Amino acid sequence: MLADGVQIRNKGLDSMEVDTLYHIGFSTNQSLKEMFGDVRFVCMGGTAYRMEKLARNIVRDFGIKLPTGTDLCDLSMHSHRYSMFKAGPVLCVGHGMGAPSVSILLHELFKLLYYAEAKDVIFIRMGTSGGLGLPPGSIVVSKKVINEFGETSHPFAVLGRRIDRPCVLPQDLADEIINVGRAVCPDVTVVGATTMSANDFYEGQARLDGAFCDYTAACKQAFLSELHSERGVTNIEMESSVFSAMCHHAGIKAAVVCVTIVERLQEDQITCRAISLDEAQMRLQSIVMAFIKEKLHWGL
Amino acid sequence: MLADGVQIRNKGLDSMEVDTLYHIGFSTNQSLKEMFGDVRFVCMGGTAYRMEKLARNIVRDFGIKLPTGTDLCDLSMHSHRYSMFKAGPVLCVGHGMGAPSVSILLHELFKLLYYAEAKDVIFIRMGTSGGLGLPPGSIVVSKKVINEFGETSHPFAVLGRRIDRPCVLPQDLADEIINVGRAVCPDVTVVGATTMSANDFYEGQARLDGAFCDYTAACKQAFLSELHSERGVTNIEMESSVFSAMCHHAGIKAAVVCVTIVERLQEDQITCRAISLDEAQMRLQSIVMAFIKEKLHWGL
C-alpha cells in the first residue's frame, strides 16, 4: 500500500503470483511500472472514439512529441472490451455505458495503477448528459451525485448482500474545474450541481420514447421538475454514482464533468439541433485539458 | 401493434413524427422496413469483435451471397456506441458489458424491429460466463435466471420507483437449443440450468482478485457452493437478468446461451488454460448457428 498511491482494499493481491487484468488486457508479467508509473490523470468517457480524440488533442495541445514513426494506439485493443490511449501522463479510457461496465474497468485500472506505483492520480469522468434547466451545451461539474432512487449512495452486491457506498466527490476539485471552465469558456453556462445517475436511458430517465412507457407526459414532467426544483438535479447520466462511490472507496480524487446535449424539461430525443455532438465534446475536452495543464503546471 | 410482431408497450410512439434511435444510429426517416423487415433472429454478445465474427461465419456457413464488391459493415458505426452486423435474416449486435448497456440496446432494437414490421423474431444472448461445477468450455442454456440477490426478477427504476420484472425464458426454446447443442457437440457438456446475473465482475461474483475484497476465501467458497448446490446455479454472467426480463415484457421469445471460460469453484482468474477464448466462442457459435439453420429450415 502506498501512502499517496492508489489505495487497494484487498490484502490478497500482493500474494498473487500473476494478476491478469482480463478486460483491459494487461498482466503483472509486464513492466507495468515502466509503462504506467508516470500516469497522473485518468480521463474516462463512454466511447472509444471520443477518448481517442481526447488523447490526440492532448498530444497536440500539450506539445507531446511522439518518436518518429510512432502513433498512439489502443492499449486494450486485444481484450476487445475497452479502449485505452496514453497521452503522456494522461490515460484516456472508454468505459462503455452504465455502472457495471464502469465498475469492471475501475477495478482493473485501480489495480493497474497500484502495480505501476503511480502517485497522486486524479480520475475524471467526462460524459454526455441530459440537462435540467440548462441550455444544451452547458457544462455540469458534479458536486453531489444521487442514484436513480434519489439516494446519495451506489448499491453494490457483495456475496449476495447489498452494501451501499456513498457517492462522494471532493468539493475543492470540482470547484477548481468550475473555475477553469468559466475562464476557458466565458460564454458557456458552467455549473457545479447535483447529478442523477440512472441505470437506464429510457424509463430510468423518465423518457416517453422508449419501447416501454406506462406513465403519462404529465407524470414525467412532474418527476423531472421535482428532481430539478426540490433536489437540485441539473443533469442525468448513467455512470457517476458507481464512479464516485468506487473512487471514494479507493481513496482516489475524482471529478465528474459532463456536457448537456438535450434539455430534458423540454424534450427526450437527442437531435443536436442546439449544439452538435462534436462541438459539445470539444467544449468539454478543452475545459478538462486546460484544467490538467494548470494542475501539472504544464509548459511553465 | 402487430400480433406476431415485436410488442411495443408505448402507445405514444405512433404519434412521433420522427423517432431517432440515438445509440444504434437509425431513425424512422430511413426505410427501416426495407432494411430490417426480414430479420428473424437477433444474436447479441458482449464484444463487437465476436459479433462481427459470428456474422461472417453465418454468411459463409449459410452460403449467403453478398453482391460482388460489397462486404459486411458495422451498421451502427456512426453512433460509436454499439456494433451491428446483418447476415441475411440474422442481426448480430455487440451489447457491451452489464445490464444498463443491454437495456438501452434492447429499447432501441425493439423499436427498430417494430418499425421494420419484423415478425416472429427470436433474441439470443450469446455470452461468456464463469461456470459452477462445470469444466471450462461447457455450454449452459439458461432455463432460469436469478439476479445478484437471488431474486427471479430484474429491478427497473421507473420515475424513481422500483419495479421488478420477472426473468422469464421460454422453456421449450431452451430445450430446443440444448438438443441441437448435444447433437452438434456430442463431446461437450451442454446443460439447461440456472444462471446468476451480477452487476459486477469482482465483488458481485465473489472474486478474491478485485481492487476491493473484504471477505475471506472461505466466505467466497461458501457463497458459491451454496449458489451451486442449493440454488442450482451453474454459471454467472452480467446480462441475462435484464435481457430475459425485457424480452419477456416485450413478448419476445428469447434464449441465453453461454460458454463457461473458468470453473469458479476452483479459480477466479481467466487464464484460458483449459480452452482458448477463440475455441470457446467457436463452440458457442456453431451451436447457435446450427439451431438457427434448423429453425429456418435453411438449405432444405
Tab-separated table of C-alpha atoms in Angstrom, chain A residues 2-200:
chain	number	residue	atom	x	y	z
A	2	LEU	CA	1.364	3.395	-0.957
A	3	ALA	CA	0.543	6.460	1.081
A	4	ASP	CA	-0.096	8.731	-1.893
A	5	GLY	CA	-0.640	5.951	-4.389
A	6	VAL	CA	-3.814	4.153	-5.331
A	7	GLN	CA	-5.268	2.507	-2.238
A	8	ILE	CA	-6.085	-1.149	-2.832
A	9	ARG	CA	-8.563	-2.626	-0.369
A	10	ASN	CA	-7.514	-6.201	-0.962
A	11	LYS	CA	-4.648	-7.638	1.024
A	12	GLY	CA	-4.714	-10.824	-1.025
A	13	LEU	CA	-3.424	-9.161	-4.197
A	14	ASP	CA	0.176	-8.997	-3.057
A	15	SER	CA	0.364	-12.768	-2.713
A	16	MET	CA	-0.823	-13.465	-6.265
A	17	GLU	CA	1.908	-14.809	-8.487
A	18	VAL	CA	0.466	-13.230	-11.610
A	19	ASP	CA	-2.575	-10.980	-11.843
A	20	THR	CA	-4.234	-10.901	-15.246
A	21	LEU	CA	-6.289	-7.756	-15.799
A	22	TYR	CA	-8.531	-9.582	-18.211
A	23	HIS	CA	-10.823	-6.820	-19.541
A	24	ILE	CA	-8.098	-4.240	-20.182
A	25	GLY	CA	-5.611	-6.778	-21.470
A	26	PHE	CA	-2.630	-6.440	-19.130
A	27	SER	CA	-0.912	-8.632	-16.592
A	28	THR	CA	1.668	-8.232	-13.847
A	29	ASN	CA	4.036	-10.211	-16.078
A	30	GLN	CA	4.531	-6.920	-17.913
A	31	SER	CA	6.654	-3.958	-16.742
A	32	LEU	CA	3.619	-2.013	-15.550
A	33	LYS	CA	5.689	0.464	-13.547
A	34	GLU	CA	7.718	1.375	-16.581
A	35	MET	CA	4.616	1.607	-18.755
A	36	PHE	CA	2.230	3.433	-16.416
A	37	GLY	CA	4.246	4.742	-13.468
A	38	ASP	CA	4.046	8.319	-14.804
A	39	VAL	CA	0.227	8.427	-15.101
A	40	ARG	CA	-1.233	11.411	-13.224
A	41	PHE	CA	-4.711	11.650	-14.758
A	42	VAL	CA	-7.212	9.090	-15.934
A	43	CYS	CA	-9.915	10.530	-18.175
A	44	MET	CA	-12.865	8.255	-18.841
A	45	GLY	CA	-15.807	8.603	-21.207
A	46	GLY	CA	-18.469	6.476	-22.836
A	47	THR	CA	-16.982	5.846	-26.277
A	48	ALA	CA	-13.582	4.772	-27.578
A	49	TYR	CA	-13.996	7.302	-30.371
A	50	ARG	CA	-14.141	10.309	-28.038
A	51	MET	CA	-11.337	9.041	-25.831
A	52	GLU	CA	-9.027	8.540	-28.808
A	53	LYS	CA	-9.853	12.076	-29.930
A	54	LEU	CA	-9.074	13.379	-26.453
A	55	ALA	CA	-5.702	11.607	-26.410
A	56	ARG	CA	-4.813	13.024	-29.816
A	57	ASN	CA	-5.908	16.507	-28.769
A	58	ILE	CA	-3.761	16.292	-25.631
A	59	VAL	CA	-0.737	15.176	-27.647
A	60	ARG	CA	-1.200	18.147	-29.967
A	61	ASP	CA	-2.215	20.734	-27.383
A	62	PHE	CA	0.421	19.754	-24.803
A	63	GLY	CA	3.114	19.571	-27.470
A	64	ILE	CA	3.948	15.959	-26.605
A	65	LYS	CA	6.495	14.666	-29.103
A	66	LEU	CA	5.991	11.065	-30.178
A	67	PRO	CA	9.074	9.323	-31.588
A	68	THR	CA	9.232	9.474	-35.384
A	69	GLY	CA	7.403	6.570	-36.931
A	70	THR	CA	5.107	6.011	-33.937
A	71	ASP	CA	1.473	6.856	-33.335
A	72	LEU	CA	-0.928	6.475	-30.440
A	73	CYS	CA	-2.524	3.045	-30.347
A	74	ASP	CA	-5.325	1.378	-28.418
A	75	LEU	CA	-3.543	-0.277	-25.498
A	76	SER	CA	-6.534	-2.519	-24.731
A	77	MET	CA	-7.186	-3.499	-28.326
A	78	HIS	CA	-6.593	-7.196	-27.814
A	79	SER	CA	-9.085	-7.512	-24.962
A	80	HIS	CA	-11.901	-6.314	-27.285
A	81	ARG	CA	-13.625	-4.860	-24.208
A	82	TYR	CA	-12.358	-1.344	-23.506
A	83	SER	CA	-10.185	1.151	-25.357
A	84	MET	CA	-7.227	2.874	-23.734
A	85	PHE	CA	-4.919	5.570	-25.084
A	86	LYS	CA	-1.953	7.128	-23.289
A	87	ALA	CA	-1.062	10.759	-23.960
A	88	GLY	CA	1.944	11.429	-21.751
A	89	PRO	CA	0.728	11.474	-18.127
A	90	VAL	CA	-2.943	11.203	-19.172
A	91	LEU	CA	-4.643	7.869	-19.678
A	92	CYS	CA	-7.808	8.208	-21.821
A	93	VAL	CA	-10.151	5.250	-21.467
A	94	GLY	CA	-13.533	4.423	-22.968
A	95	HIS	CA	-15.710	2.919	-20.232
A	96	GLY	CA	-18.739	1.830	-22.227
A	97	MET	CA	-22.241	2.521	-20.958
A	98	GLY	CA	-23.668	2.034	-17.490
A	99	ALA	CA	-22.447	1.291	-13.984
A	100	PRO	CA	-21.388	-2.367	-14.384
A	101	SER	CA	-19.138	-1.537	-17.329
A	102	VAL	CA	-17.508	1.286	-15.332
A	103	SER	CA	-17.197	-0.957	-12.282
A	104	ILE	CA	-15.146	-3.652	-14.072
A	105	LEU	CA	-12.901	-1.010	-15.597
A	106	LEU	CA	-12.272	0.784	-12.297
A	107	HIS	CA	-11.337	-2.451	-10.511
A	108	GLU	CA	-8.749	-3.156	-13.184
A	109	LEU	CA	-7.469	0.432	-13.515
A	110	PHE	CA	-7.055	0.739	-9.738
A	111	LYS	CA	-5.019	-2.461	-9.781
A	112	LEU	CA	-3.036	-1.355	-12.830
A	113	LEU	CA	-2.056	1.955	-11.203
A	114	TYR	CA	-1.321	0.248	-7.898
A	115	TYR	CA	1.064	-2.190	-9.589
A	116	ALA	CA	2.526	0.709	-11.591
A	117	GLU	CA	3.069	2.657	-8.355
A	118	ALA	CA	1.500	5.732	-9.933
A	119	LYS	CA	1.156	8.617	-7.472
A	120	ASP	CA	-1.461	11.329	-6.850
A	121	VAL	CA	-3.668	10.161	-9.681
A	122	ILE	CA	-6.880	12.076	-10.390
A	123	PHE	CA	-9.760	10.360	-12.177
A	124	ILE	CA	-12.104	12.453	-14.330
A	125	ARG	CA	-15.266	11.094	-15.905
A	126	MET	CA	-16.173	13.148	-18.995
A	127	GLY	CA	-19.698	12.402	-20.089
A	128	THR	CA	-22.665	13.484	-22.096
A	129	SER	CA	-25.878	14.004	-20.154
A	130	GLY	CA	-29.410	15.296	-20.277
A	131	GLY	CA	-29.703	18.714	-18.647
A	132	LEU	CA	-32.473	20.049	-16.400
A	133	GLY	CA	-32.999	23.784	-16.636
A	134	LEU	CA	-29.867	24.284	-18.721
A	135	PRO	CA	-29.337	25.142	-22.393
A	136	PRO	CA	-27.774	22.236	-24.359
A	137	GLY	CA	-24.015	22.637	-24.407
A	138	SER	CA	-23.825	23.580	-20.710
A	139	ILE	CA	-21.080	22.116	-18.559
A	140	VAL	CA	-22.055	20.476	-15.262
A	141	VAL	CA	-19.364	19.640	-12.734
A	142	SER	CA	-20.950	17.303	-10.182
A	143	LYS	CA	-20.768	18.431	-6.559
A	144	LYS	CA	-23.193	15.759	-5.439
A	145	VAL	CA	-24.444	12.549	-7.025
A	146	ILE	CA	-27.690	10.683	-6.377
A	147	ASN	CA	-28.744	7.336	-7.767
A	148	GLU	CA	-31.969	6.626	-9.663
A	149	PHE	CA	-33.887	6.266	-6.392
A	150	GLY	CA	-32.613	9.588	-5.064
A	151	GLU	CA	-30.136	8.036	-2.608
A	152	THR	CA	-26.661	9.565	-2.170
A	153	SER	CA	-25.009	6.165	-2.496
A	154	HIS	CA	-24.473	3.394	-5.029
A	155	PRO	CA	-25.636	-0.151	-4.220
A	156	PHE	CA	-23.091	-2.958	-4.579
A	157	ALA	CA	-23.835	-6.658	-4.213
A	158	VAL	CA	-21.134	-8.388	-2.188
A	159	LEU	CA	-21.649	-12.128	-1.723
A	160	GLY	CA	-25.339	-11.598	-2.370
A	161	ARG	CA	-25.724	-8.854	0.247
A	162	ARG	CA	-26.389	-5.217	-0.578
A	163	ILE	CA	-23.739	-2.738	0.506
A	164	ASP	CA	-24.342	0.947	-0.155
A	165	ARG	CA	-21.211	3.010	-0.669
A	166	PRO	CA	-21.507	6.809	-0.521
A	167	CYS	CA	-21.152	8.849	-3.718
A	168	VAL	CA	-18.590	11.377	-2.519
A	169	LEU	CA	-16.703	13.787	-4.757
A	170	PRO	CA	-14.038	16.206	-3.428
A	171	GLN	CA	-15.637	19.647	-3.460
A	172	ASP	CA	-12.345	21.536	-3.923
A	173	LEU	CA	-11.507	19.580	-7.065
A	174	ALA	CA	-14.960	20.280	-8.503
A	175	ASP	CA	-14.562	23.987	-7.713
A	176	GLU	CA	-11.163	24.115	-9.395
A	177	ILE	CA	-12.630	22.640	-12.580
A	178	ILE	CA	-15.599	25.021	-12.466
A	179	ASN	CA	-13.223	27.985	-12.224
A	180	VAL	CA	-11.110	26.774	-15.130
A	181	GLY	CA	-14.274	26.106	-17.141
A	182	ARG	CA	-15.608	29.630	-16.616
A	183	ALA	CA	-12.242	31.124	-17.562
A	184	VAL	CA	-11.821	28.970	-20.681
A	185	CYS	CA	-15.431	29.252	-21.884
A	186	PRO	CA	-16.755	32.583	-20.550
A	187	ASP	CA	-19.863	32.419	-22.755
A	188	VAL	CA	-20.874	28.924	-21.641
A	189	THR	CA	-23.027	28.033	-18.626
A	190	VAL	CA	-20.722	26.158	-16.242
A	191	VAL	CA	-22.373	24.982	-13.028
A	192	GLY	CA	-21.495	22.893	-10.014
A	193	ALA	CA	-24.566	20.921	-9.048
A	194	THR	CA	-26.246	17.598	-8.359
A	195	THR	CA	-26.154	14.817	-10.934
A	196	MET	CA	-28.593	11.914	-11.040
A	197	SER	CA	-27.185	8.609	-12.229
A	198	ALA	CA	-29.658	6.135	-13.760
A	199	ASN	CA	-29.296	2.506	-14.826
A	200	ASP	CA	-31.335	3.052	-17.963
